[in-house]
């Protein structure tokens, strides 16, 4: 008797992903989603799934429905169950954090202080226009380099489009002798050699915090709040960056 061959297909994180999941649901194919980044748990993010509607280009995963949702932690699992996500949820942990076991982090050795600015490709995810993404990282780079004892290490996201990567690399013009654009070095190697990490929203912030590296997550750059709220958070970031004692 011949055994049935099982097929597994990986769906990349593209705008059409929810549509593919919807088709899989309709034809009876089993689907699993692995959390691969920081996820929100507010109701609006998951509304298309809750309403049973096909939102082909919505901001959140699972609009087409999945059978199994594998998450990093109990807190997110509990939140999603409370808002009514119907997928079967399992807390499987974070594979990326498991890799940190072998990472040895050196202590702060500056000045100069090596600060890692971890990029996220927001325009490709539909969270920003390309011009907004460039402007945001330009501003953050200038704020960090405004401190003369900082050496900035800029790490683009691995999935960044080459055209965007080329534009981001030009940020080195801000301070050519103190700006390092690193495209190929694995993030775990970088975390062993930096004194601090700054990001807007990236799972790198979870990894750096787990290694007890001073970390700033500037999520207000993704906020649609009024301008006073934005500059309130921005002032806090600026003030902390100017402390005479690092960080």
C-alpha positions as a printed NumPy array, in Angstrom:
array([[  0.   ,   0.   ,   0.   ],
       [  1.496,   3.327,  -1.049],
       [  1.682,   6.087,   1.544],
       [  0.041,   9.362,   0.725],
       [  2.584,  12.114,   0.166],
       [  1.963,  15.166,   2.309],
       [  2.726,  18.579,   0.875],
       [  3.675,  21.641,   2.902],
       [  3.733,  25.073,   1.326],
       [  5.125,  28.22 ,   2.915],
       [  3.173,  31.391,   2.181],
       [  5.432,  34.455,   2.212],
       [  4.336,  37.612,   4.01 ],
       [  2.81 ,  39.42 ,   1.034],
       [ -0.405,  41.445,   0.614],
       [ -2.051,  38.437,  -1.049],
       [ -1.403,  36.155,   1.944],
       [ -4.932,  36.52 ,   3.395],
       [ -6.443,  35.636,   0.011],
       [ -4.346,  32.462,  -0.181],
       [ -5.436,  31.521,   3.336],
       [ -9.067,  32.084,   2.378],
       [ -8.737,  29.739,  -0.615],
       [ -7.017,  27.127,   1.561],
       [ -9.906,  27.344,   4.009],
       [-12.456,  26.866,   1.244],
       [-10.75 ,  23.779,  -0.219],
       [-10.135,  22.188,   3.182],
       [ -6.342,  22.569,   3.315],
       [ -4.934,  22.83 ,   6.835],
       [ -3.187,  26.099,   7.643],
       [ -0.767,  27.193,  10.382],
       [  0.518,  30.66 ,  11.133],
       [  3.746,  31.183,  13.106],
       [  4.151,  34.506,  14.858],
       [  7.292,  36.031,  13.364],
       [  7.193,  39.524,  14.79 ],
       [  5.606,  41.797,  17.36 ],
       [  1.838,  41.462,  16.948],
       [ -0.93 ,  43.77 ,  18.054],
       [ -3.923,  42.369,  19.912],
       [ -6.49 ,  45.144,  19.564],
       [ -9.938,  44.382,  18.211],
       [ -9.636,  46.438,  14.987],
       [ -6.53 ,  44.515,  13.907],
       [ -8.484,  41.242,  13.863],
       [-11.98 ,  42.483,  12.921],
       [-12.057,  40.951,   9.389],
       [-11.53 ,  37.502,  10.902],
       [-14.132,  38.046,  13.615],
       [-16.74 ,  39.167,  11.112],
       [-16.019,  36.25 ,   8.809],
       [-15.325,  38.548,   5.884],
       [-12.583,  38.29 ,   3.273],
       [-10.428,  41.396,   3.583],
       [ -7.784,  40.679,   0.983],
       [ -5.501,  43.575,   1.81 ],
       [ -6.152,  44.207,   5.5  ],
       [ -3.346,  45.015,   7.964],
       [ -3.558,  41.9  ,  10.085],
       [ -2.784,  38.214,   9.539],
       [ -5.396,  35.451,   9.387],
       [ -8.169,  37.381,   7.612],
       [ -8.748,  34.214,   5.607],
       [ -8.684,  32.042,   8.719],
       [ -6.082,  29.536,   9.932],
       [ -6.491,  26.245,  11.757],
       [ -3.565,  26.735,  14.15 ],
       [ -2.006,  29.961,  15.428],
       [  1.419,  29.545,  17.088],
       [  2.348,  32.461,  19.357],
       [  5.305,  33.578,  21.438],
       [  3.662,  34.111,  24.817],
       [  0.615,  33.457,  27.   ],
       [ -0.251,  37.166,  27.265],
       [ -0.937,  37.551,  23.536],
       [ -2.754,  34.217,  23.41 ],
       [ -5.071,  35.305,  26.235],
       [ -5.777,  38.647,  24.553],
       [ -6.669,  37.034,  21.224],
       [ -8.953,  34.519,  22.916],
       [-10.732,  37.358,  24.734],
       [-11.482,  39.229,  21.518],
       [-12.789,  36.047,  19.912],
       [-10.132,  34.837,  17.477],
       [-11.433,  31.467,  16.361],
       [ -8.188,  29.72 ,  15.399],
       [ -6.794,  27.077,  17.728],
       [ -4.016,  28.849,  19.65 ],
       [ -0.828,  27.25 ,  20.958],
       [  2.003,  29.038,  22.774],
       [  5.161,  27.627,  21.189],
       [  7.699,  30.253,  22.258],
       [ 10.049,  32.267,  20.103],
       [ 12.625,  30.389,  18.031],
       [ 14.608,  33.603,  17.639],
       [ 14.982,  33.959,  21.399],
       [ 16.189,  30.353,  21.647],
       [ 19.129,  31.351,  19.447],
       [ 20.19 ,  33.955,  22.006],
       [ 21.427,  31.223,  24.355],
       [ 24.75 ,  31.174,  22.515],
       [ 25.123,  34.952,  22.304],
       [ 27.602,  36.537,  24.685],
       [ 27.012,  40.236,  25.079],
       [ 29.975,  42.418,  25.972],
       [ 29.541,  45.302,  28.386],
       [ 29.384,  48.926,  27.304],
       [ 32.835,  49.891,  26.074],
       [ 32.291,  53.417,  24.765],
       [ 32.725,  56.16 ,  24.107],
       [ 32.295,  56.082,  21.218],
       [ 29.054,  54.195,  21.79 ],
       [ 27.954,  51.841,  19.03 ],
       [ 24.185,  52.222,  18.625],
       [ 22.292,  49.795,  16.389],
       [ 19.365,  51.328,  14.489],
       [ 17.271,  48.321,  13.452],
       [ 15.145,  49.047,  10.379],
       [ 11.738,  47.607,   9.522],
       [ 10.354,  47.727,   5.953],
       [  7.148,  49.557,   6.876],
       [  6.285,  50.683,   3.34 ],
       [  6.334,  47.088,   2.097],
       [  3.999,  46.118,   4.948],
       [  1.603,  48.963,   4.143],
       [  2.266,  50.79 ,   7.434],
       [  3.953,  53.827,   5.823],
       [  4.482,  55.442,   2.452],
       [  8.081,  55.011,   1.204],
       [  8.679,  58.737,   1.711],
       [  7.455,  58.472,   5.322],
       [  9.745,  55.523,   5.998],
       [ 12.76 ,  57.406,   4.641],
       [ 11.867,  60.567,   6.578],
       [ 11.389,  58.646,   9.844],
       [ 14.753,  56.899,   9.728],
       [ 16.459,  60.079,   8.542],
       [ 15.109,  61.936,  11.576],
       [ 16.027,  59.178,  14.049],
       [ 19.53 ,  58.926,  12.576],
       [ 20.054,  62.667,  12.948],
       [ 18.847,  62.637,  16.557],
       [ 21.246,  59.834,  17.454],
       [ 24.192,  61.337,  15.585],
       [ 23.565,  64.69 ,  17.205],
       [ 25.469,  63.17 ,  20.103],
       [ 29.163,  63.333,  19.066],
       [ 30.157,  60.192,  20.993],
       [ 27.762,  57.935,  19.028],
       [ 28.75 ,  55.637,  16.169],
       [ 25.545,  54.586,  14.38 ],
       [ 25.189,  51.069,  12.943],
       [ 22.224,  50.948,  10.55 ],
       [ 20.839,  47.471,   9.847],
       [ 18.148,  47.242,   7.117],
       [ 15.494,  44.551,   7.44 ],
       [ 16.478,  41.38 ,   5.492],
       [ 13.352,  41.665,   3.3  ],
       [ 13.929,  45.309,   2.371],
       [ 13.551,  46.012,  -1.35 ],
       [ 16.879,  46.843,  -2.963],
       [ 15.647,  50.255,  -4.143],
       [ 14.726,  51.213,  -0.578],
       [ 18.012,  49.793,   0.767],
       [ 19.937,  51.958,  -1.703],
       [ 18.124,  55.077,  -0.474],
       [ 18.593,  54.184,   3.183],
       [ 22.322,  53.666,   2.657],
       [ 22.551,  57.313,   1.598],
       [ 21.753,  58.34 ,   5.178],
       [ 25.489,  57.857,   5.755],
       [ 25.913,  61.362,   4.321],
       [ 24.671,  62.729,   7.654],
       [ 27.964,  61.764,   9.312],
       [ 30.121,  59.607,   6.999],
       [ 32.748,  58.875,   9.647],
       [ 30.178,  57.793,  12.276],
       [ 27.536,  55.989,  10.176],
       [ 27.936,  52.31 ,   9.304],
       [ 25.453,  50.681,   6.9  ],
       [ 25.486,  46.934,   7.572],
       [ 23.475,  44.772,   5.2  ],
       [ 24.981,  41.282,   5.398],
       [ 26.073,  40.827,   9.022],
       [ 23.621,  38.61 ,  10.981],
       [ 21.701,  40.462,  13.675],
       [ 23.035,  38.146,  16.394],
       [ 26.613,  39.124,  15.576],
       [ 25.686,  42.788,  15.741],
       [ 24.011,  42.379,  19.123],
       [ 27.316,  41.144,  20.531],
       [ 29.119,  44.323,  19.532],
       [ 26.735,  47.224,  20.211],
       [ 26.107,  49.349,  23.29 ],
       [ 22.449,  50.141,  22.57 ],
       [ 19.571,  49.404,  20.176],
       [ 16.983,  51.769,  18.712],
       [ 14.03 ,  50.716,  16.569],
       [ 10.566,  51.929,  15.653],
       [  9.005,  48.482,  15.917],
       [ 11.035,  45.353,  15.316],
       [ 11.497,  41.969,  16.963],
       [ 15.146,  42.997,  17.329],
       [ 14.001,  45.084,  20.3  ],
       [ 12.761,  41.893,  22.002],
       [ 16.083,  40.163,  21.397],
       [ 18.187,  43.116,  22.581],
       [ 16.076,  43.532,  25.717],
       [ 16.487,  39.815,  26.449],
       [ 20.265,  40.377,  26.314],
       [ 19.917,  43.342,  28.702],
       [ 21.053,  45.803,  26.033],
       [ 19.681,  49.347,  26.517],
       [ 16.796,  49.478,  24.026],
       [ 14.506,  52.237,  22.751],
       [ 11.35 ,  51.315,  20.79 ],
       [  9.912,  54.426,  19.133],
       [  6.405,  53.197,  18.366],
       [  5.072,  56.765,  18.338],
       [  6.38 ,  56.98 ,  14.758],
       [  3.546,  54.606,  13.833],
       [  0.923,  56.5  ,  15.818],
       [ -1.899,  58.521,  14.272],
       [ -2.298,  60.555,  17.463],
       [ -2.199,  64.33 ,  17.435],
       [  1.069,  66.178,  17.007],
       [  1.377,  67.055,  20.711],
       [  1.389,  63.365,  21.634],
       [  4.054,  62.636,  19.014],
       [  6.389,  65.403,  20.133],
       [  5.799,  64.503,  23.774],
       [  7.306,  61.06 ,  23.159],
       [  9.936,  62.601,  20.89 ],
       [ 11.04 ,  64.994,  23.633],
       [ 11.456,  62.075,  26.038],
       [ 13.659,  60.268,  23.496],
       [ 15.719,  63.412,  22.882],
       [ 16.164,  64.133,  26.578],
       [ 17.306,  60.603,  27.39 ],
       [ 19.74 ,  60.678,  24.472],
       [ 21.441,  63.733,  25.939],
       [ 22.122,  62.256,  29.385],
       [ 25.826,  62.707,  30.186],
       [ 26.071,  59.116,  31.446],
       [ 25.268,  56.395,  28.915],
       [ 22.645,  55.21 ,  28.244]])
